[in-house]
Coordinates of C-alpha atoms in Angstrom, one line a residue:
M1 CA 103.2 98.4 129.2
D2 CA 102.8 100.4 126.0
T3 CA 105.7 102.8 126.2
L4 CA 109.4 102.9 126.7
E5 CA 111.5 105.8 128.0
T6 CA 114.2 107.2 125.9
R7 CA 116.7 106.6 128.8
E8 CA 115.8 102.9 128.9
L9 CA 116.4 102.5 125.1
R10 CA 119.7 104.4 125.3
Y11 CA 120.9 102.1 128.1
F12 CA 119.8 98.9 126.3
V13 CA 121.3 100.0 123.0
A14 CA 124.6 100.7 124.6
V15 CA 124.7 97.3 126.2
A16 CA 123.5 95.5 123.1
E17 CA 126.2 97.2 120.9
E18 CA 129.1 96.6 123.4
L19 CA 127.8 93.2 124.6
H20 CA 129.7 94.1 127.8
F21 CA 128.1 95.9 130.8
G22 CA 131.4 97.5 131.9
R23 CA 132.2 99.0 128.6
A24 CA 128.6 100.1 128.1
A25 CA 128.5 101.8 131.5
E26 CA 131.8 103.6 130.6
C27 CA 130.3 104.8 127.3
L28 CA 127.2 106.1 129.1
G29 CA 129.2 107.8 131.9
M30 CA 127.7 105.8 134.7
A31 CA 128.5 103.0 137.1
Q32 CA 127.9 99.4 136.1
P33 CA 125.5 98.3 138.9
P34 CA 122.7 100.8 138.2
L35 CA 123.0 100.0 134.5
S36 CA 122.6 96.2 135.2
R37 CA 119.6 97.0 137.4
A38 CA 118.0 99.1 134.7
I39 CA 118.3 96.4 132.1
Q40 CA 116.9 93.8 134.5
Q41 CA 113.9 96.1 135.3
L42 CA 113.4 96.6 131.5
E43 CA 113.2 92.9 131.0
R44 CA 110.7 92.4 133.8
R45 CA 108.5 95.2 132.4
L46 CA 108.6 93.8 128.9
G47 CA 108.2 90.2 130.1
V48 CA 110.9 88.9 127.9
S49 CA 114.6 88.1 128.1
L50 CA 116.7 90.5 126.1
L51 CA 120.2 89.3 126.9
E52 CA 121.8 85.9 127.7
R53 CA 124.5 86.2 130.4
N54 CA 127.0 83.5 131.1
R55 CA 130.7 83.0 131.9
R56 CA 131.6 83.5 128.3
G57 CA 130.0 86.9 128.1
V58 CA 126.7 88.5 127.0
R59 CA 124.7 87.9 123.8
L60 CA 121.4 89.1 122.4
T61 CA 118.3 86.9 122.4
G62 CA 115.9 87.1 119.4
A63 CA 113.8 89.6 121.4
G64 CA 117.0 91.6 122.1
E65 CA 117.9 91.8 118.5
M66 CA 114.5 93.1 117.7
L67 CA 114.6 95.7 120.4
L68 CA 118.1 96.8 119.2
R69 CA 116.8 97.4 115.7
E70 CA 113.7 99.2 116.8
G71 CA 115.5 101.0 119.6
R72 CA 118.1 102.5 117.3
A73 CA 115.3 103.7 115.0
A74 CA 113.4 105.2 117.9
L75 CA 116.5 107.0 119.2
D76 CA 117.3 108.3 115.8
A77 CA 113.7 109.5 115.4
A78 CA 113.8 111.3 118.8
A79 CA 117.2 112.9 118.0
A80 CA 115.9 114.0 114.5
A81 CA 112.7 115.5 116.1
V82 CA 114.9 117.6 118.4
R83 CA 117.3 118.8 115.7
R84 CA 114.5 119.7 113.2
T85 CA 112.4 121.5 115.9
R86 CA 115.4 123.6 116.9
R87 CA 116.2 124.3 113.3
A88 CA 112.6 125.4 112.7
G89 CA 112.5 127.7 115.7
G90 CA 116.0 129.1 115.7
A91 CA 117.5 132.1 114.0
G92 CA 116.4 132.2 110.4
G93 CA 114.0 129.3 111.0
A94 CA 110.4 129.1 109.9
D95 CA 109.1 130.2 113.3
S96 CA 111.6 133.1 113.9
P97 CA 110.1 136.6 113.9
G98 CA 110.4 138.1 110.5
G99 CA 112.4 135.2 109.3
P100 CA 112.3 133.5 105.9
R101 CA 110.0 130.6 105.1
G102 CA 112.5 128.2 106.5
R103 CA 116.0 126.6 106.2
L104 CA 116.8 123.2 104.7
V105 CA 119.9 121.2 105.3
L106 CA 120.8 119.3 102.1
A107 CA 123.3 116.4 102.5
V108 CA 125.4 115.6 99.4
K109 CA 128.3 113.3 98.9
A110 CA 131.5 115.4 98.6
A111 CA 132.3 113.9 95.1
A112 CA 128.8 114.2 93.7
S113 CA 128.0 115.9 90.4
H114 CA 128.7 119.6 90.9
D115 CA 126.7 120.5 87.8
L116 CA 123.5 118.8 89.0
L117 CA 123.8 120.4 92.4
R118 CA 124.4 123.9 91.1
K119 CA 121.5 123.6 88.6
L120 CA 119.1 122.5 91.4
L121 CA 120.3 125.2 93.9
D122 CA 120.1 128.0 91.3
A123 CA 116.6 127.0 90.1
Y124 CA 115.2 126.7 93.6
A125 CA 116.7 130.0 94.7
A126 CA 114.8 131.7 91.9
E127 CA 111.5 130.4 93.2
P128 CA 109.2 132.7 95.3
D129 CA 109.5 132.2 99.0
S130 CA 112.4 129.7 98.6
A131 CA 114.1 128.6 101.8
E132 CA 117.7 129.0 102.6
I133 CA 119.7 125.9 101.6
E134 CA 122.6 124.8 103.8
V135 CA 124.7 122.3 101.8
L136 CA 126.2 119.7 104.0
P137 CA 129.0 117.7 102.3
C138 CA 129.4 114.3 103.7
G139 CA 131.5 111.1 103.4
L140 CA 130.8 108.0 101.4
C141 CA 127.3 106.6 101.9
E142 CA 126.6 108.9 105.0
Q143 CA 123.5 110.6 103.6
E144 CA 121.2 107.9 105.0
E145 CA 122.4 108.4 108.6
L146 CA 122.2 112.2 108.3
L147 CA 118.6 112.0 107.1
R148 CA 117.6 109.5 109.8
D149 CA 119.0 111.4 112.7
G150 CA 117.8 114.8 111.7
R151 CA 121.1 116.4 110.8
A152 CA 119.8 116.8 107.3
D153 CA 116.3 117.4 105.9
V154 CA 116.9 116.2 102.4
A155 CA 119.7 114.5 100.5
L156 CA 121.1 113.6 97.1
M157 CA 121.5 109.9 97.2
H158 CA 122.8 107.4 94.6
T159 CA 121.6 104.0 93.9
P160 CA 122.7 101.2 93.9
W161 CA 125.1 102.4 96.7
N162 CA 122.6 104.3 98.9
S163 CA 119.5 102.6 100.3
L164 CA 116.2 104.5 99.9
T165 CA 114.4 102.3 102.4
G166 CA 112.2 104.4 104.7
F167 CA 112.5 107.5 102.5
D168 CA 110.4 109.2 99.9
S169 CA 112.4 110.0 96.8
E170 CA 112.4 111.2 93.2
A171 CA 114.9 110.0 90.6
L172 CA 116.7 112.8 88.9
E173 CA 119.5 111.7 86.6
A174 CA 121.1 108.5 85.5
E175 CA 124.7 108.1 84.4
G176 CA 127.2 105.4 83.4
Q177 CA 130.2 104.3 85.4
V178 CA 134.0 104.4 84.7
A179 CA 137.1 102.7 86.0
L180 CA 139.6 105.1 87.5
L181 CA 143.2 103.9 86.9
P182 CA 146.7 105.2 87.2
A183 CA 147.3 107.2 84.0
G184 CA 150.3 105.0 83.0
H185 CA 148.6 101.7 83.4
P186 CA 148.3 99.6 80.2
L187 CA 144.5 99.3 80.6
A188 CA 144.2 103.1 80.7
A189 CA 144.6 103.1 76.8
R190 CA 141.5 100.9 76.4
E191 CA 138.3 102.4 75.0
T192 CA 136.1 100.3 77.4
L193 CA 136.6 97.7 80.1
S194 CA 134.3 95.2 81.8
L195 CA 133.7 94.9 85.5
A196 CA 135.4 91.5 85.5
E197 CA 138.5 93.0 84.1
V198 CA 138.6 95.7 86.7
R199 CA 138.1 93.3 89.5
D200 CA 141.0 91.2 88.4
I201 CA 143.9 93.5 87.7
P202 CA 147.2 92.0 89.0
G203 CA 148.7 94.3 91.7
L204 CA 145.9 96.8 91.5
P205 CA 143.1 95.7 94.0
L206 CA 139.7 97.3 93.9
A207 CA 139.2 100.1 96.4
R208 CA 136.6 99.4 99.2
W209 CA 134.4 102.0 100.8
P210 CA 131.8 101.6 103.6
T211 CA 128.2 100.7 103.0
R212 CA 126.1 101.5 106.1
G213 CA 129.3 101.6 108.2
T214 CA 130.9 98.3 107.1
Y215 CA 133.5 97.5 104.5
A216 CA 133.2 94.5 102.2
P217 CA 136.0 91.9 102.5
G218 CA 138.8 92.1 100.0
P219 CA 142.5 93.0 99.5
G220 CA 141.9 96.6 98.4
P221 CA 142.4 99.6 100.6
E222 CA 139.6 100.9 102.8
I223 CA 138.7 104.4 101.5
Q224 CA 137.3 107.1 103.8
N225 CA 137.2 110.1 101.4
Q226 CA 137.7 111.3 97.8
T227 CA 141.2 112.8 98.5
Q228 CA 142.5 109.5 99.8
L229 CA 141.1 107.6 96.9
A230 CA 142.6 110.0 94.4
Q231 CA 146.0 109.8 96.0
L232 CA 146.1 106.0 96.1
I233 CA 145.0 105.7 92.5
A234 CA 147.7 108.2 91.4
L235 CA 150.3 106.1 93.3
G236 CA 149.3 103.0 91.6
R237 CA 147.9 101.3 94.7
T238 CA 144.3 100.8 93.7
V239 CA 141.5 101.1 91.1
A240 CA 138.0 102.3 91.6
V241 CA 134.6 102.1 89.9
V242 CA 132.8 105.5 90.1
P243 CA 130.1 107.5 88.3
E244 CA 130.9 109.2 85.0
S245 CA 130.6 112.6 86.7
A246 CA 133.7 111.8 88.7
R247 CA 135.7 113.0 85.7
S248 CA 135.2 116.6 87.1
W249 CA 137.8 116.0 89.9
L250 CA 140.4 113.8 88.1
W251 CA 144.1 114.5 88.4
A252 CA 146.6 114.4 85.6
E253 CA 147.8 111.1 87.1
H254 CA 144.4 109.5 86.6
A255 CA 142.7 107.9 83.6
A256 CA 138.9 107.2 83.3
V257 CA 137.8 104.3 81.1
P258 CA 134.1 103.6 80.5
L259 CA 132.7 100.3 81.8
A260 CA 130.6 98.6 79.2
D261 CA 128.6 96.3 81.5
A262 CA 128.2 98.4 84.7
P263 CA 124.7 99.3 85.9
S264 CA 123.7 103.0 85.7
V265 CA 124.1 105.1 88.8
V266 CA 120.9 107.0 89.5
T267 CA 120.9 110.2 91.6
H268 CA 117.8 110.7 93.7
I269 CA 116.5 113.5 95.9
A270 CA 115.3 111.8 99.1
W271 CA 113.7 112.9 102.3
P272 CA 112.0 111.4 105.4
A273 CA 108.7 109.9 104.5
H274 CA 106.8 111.7 107.3
S275 CA 108.1 115.2 106.4
R276 CA 105.4 117.9 106.0
S277 CA 107.8 120.8 105.3
L278 CA 106.5 123.3 102.7
A279 CA 110.1 124.4 102.0
L280 CA 111.1 120.8 101.3
A281 CA 108.0 120.3 99.0
G282 CA 109.1 123.3 97.0
L283 CA 112.6 121.9 96.6
V284 CA 111.3 118.6 95.4
R285 CA 108.9 120.2 92.9
T286 CA 111.8 122.2 91.5
A287 CA 113.9 119.0 91.1
A288 CA 111.0 117.2 89.4
R289 CA 110.5 120.1 87.0
L290 CA 114.2 120.1 86.1
W291 CA 114.4 116.4 85.5
P292 CA 110.9 115.3 84.4
G293 CA 110.0 111.7 83.8
Q294 CA 113.1 110.1 85.4
N295 CA 111.0 107.9 87.7
A296 CA 109.1 106.4 84.8
E297 CA 112.3 105.6 83.0
Q298 CA 114.1 103.8 85.8

């Protein structure tokens, strides 16, 4: 057997993520017996055991872990193909009668550098046959997921926090990092701080935000968005390490102190490696022209 049906992958991924046939069936909106039969049939066709079932529950075999990784990627690719095809053929898309060259969805972190984004959008809009750009603000570290599942065509991503694995990219701009503290804190008067000092402030734990859907362990609060972070810092409940450009959204109750030993944050424009979009190629060329030579310097 050389192919798998999307339905089979969807069934298996649901079971593999829940590790419970009843919960997986509920998520899929179906009864449990046909789901169990479908997984058994899939195992017979593949000639491998994907799940180990016993009185203690269900767990993945090595083959099952492999199919879960590959199955998620395949389902994301299928969903992305549908979304991008509809976008290309819909109103204002590249295939619509009399429409413009195309439309690109650009995913950006809500707290990213406004100056960089404005400069890129203005320069690209001035190019002949430029596409319409829909800016899609997203949460912390969500750009990767949006690119992989087709909700976005291109993204501004930031290393070391975002992973560029599986994408093509161009480095645009590097900047330092600062510690965001409550304005009245004694350390707010310092000219610089070290990462070790920021990680060990009594009563002021370091904020935690998700990386690919999970939070690192620690006593600090789990942060979902910029507004929540700003409020908790102002209340004296947390401290954060952020790029220098975050100064643009600081409140009066905040203080930003440069970090002497923090690695630079590099903003990249990233896109799916298989993309053949002419509109996307034009946007990338504009970005490379605005920030020449950054790749060679990183």
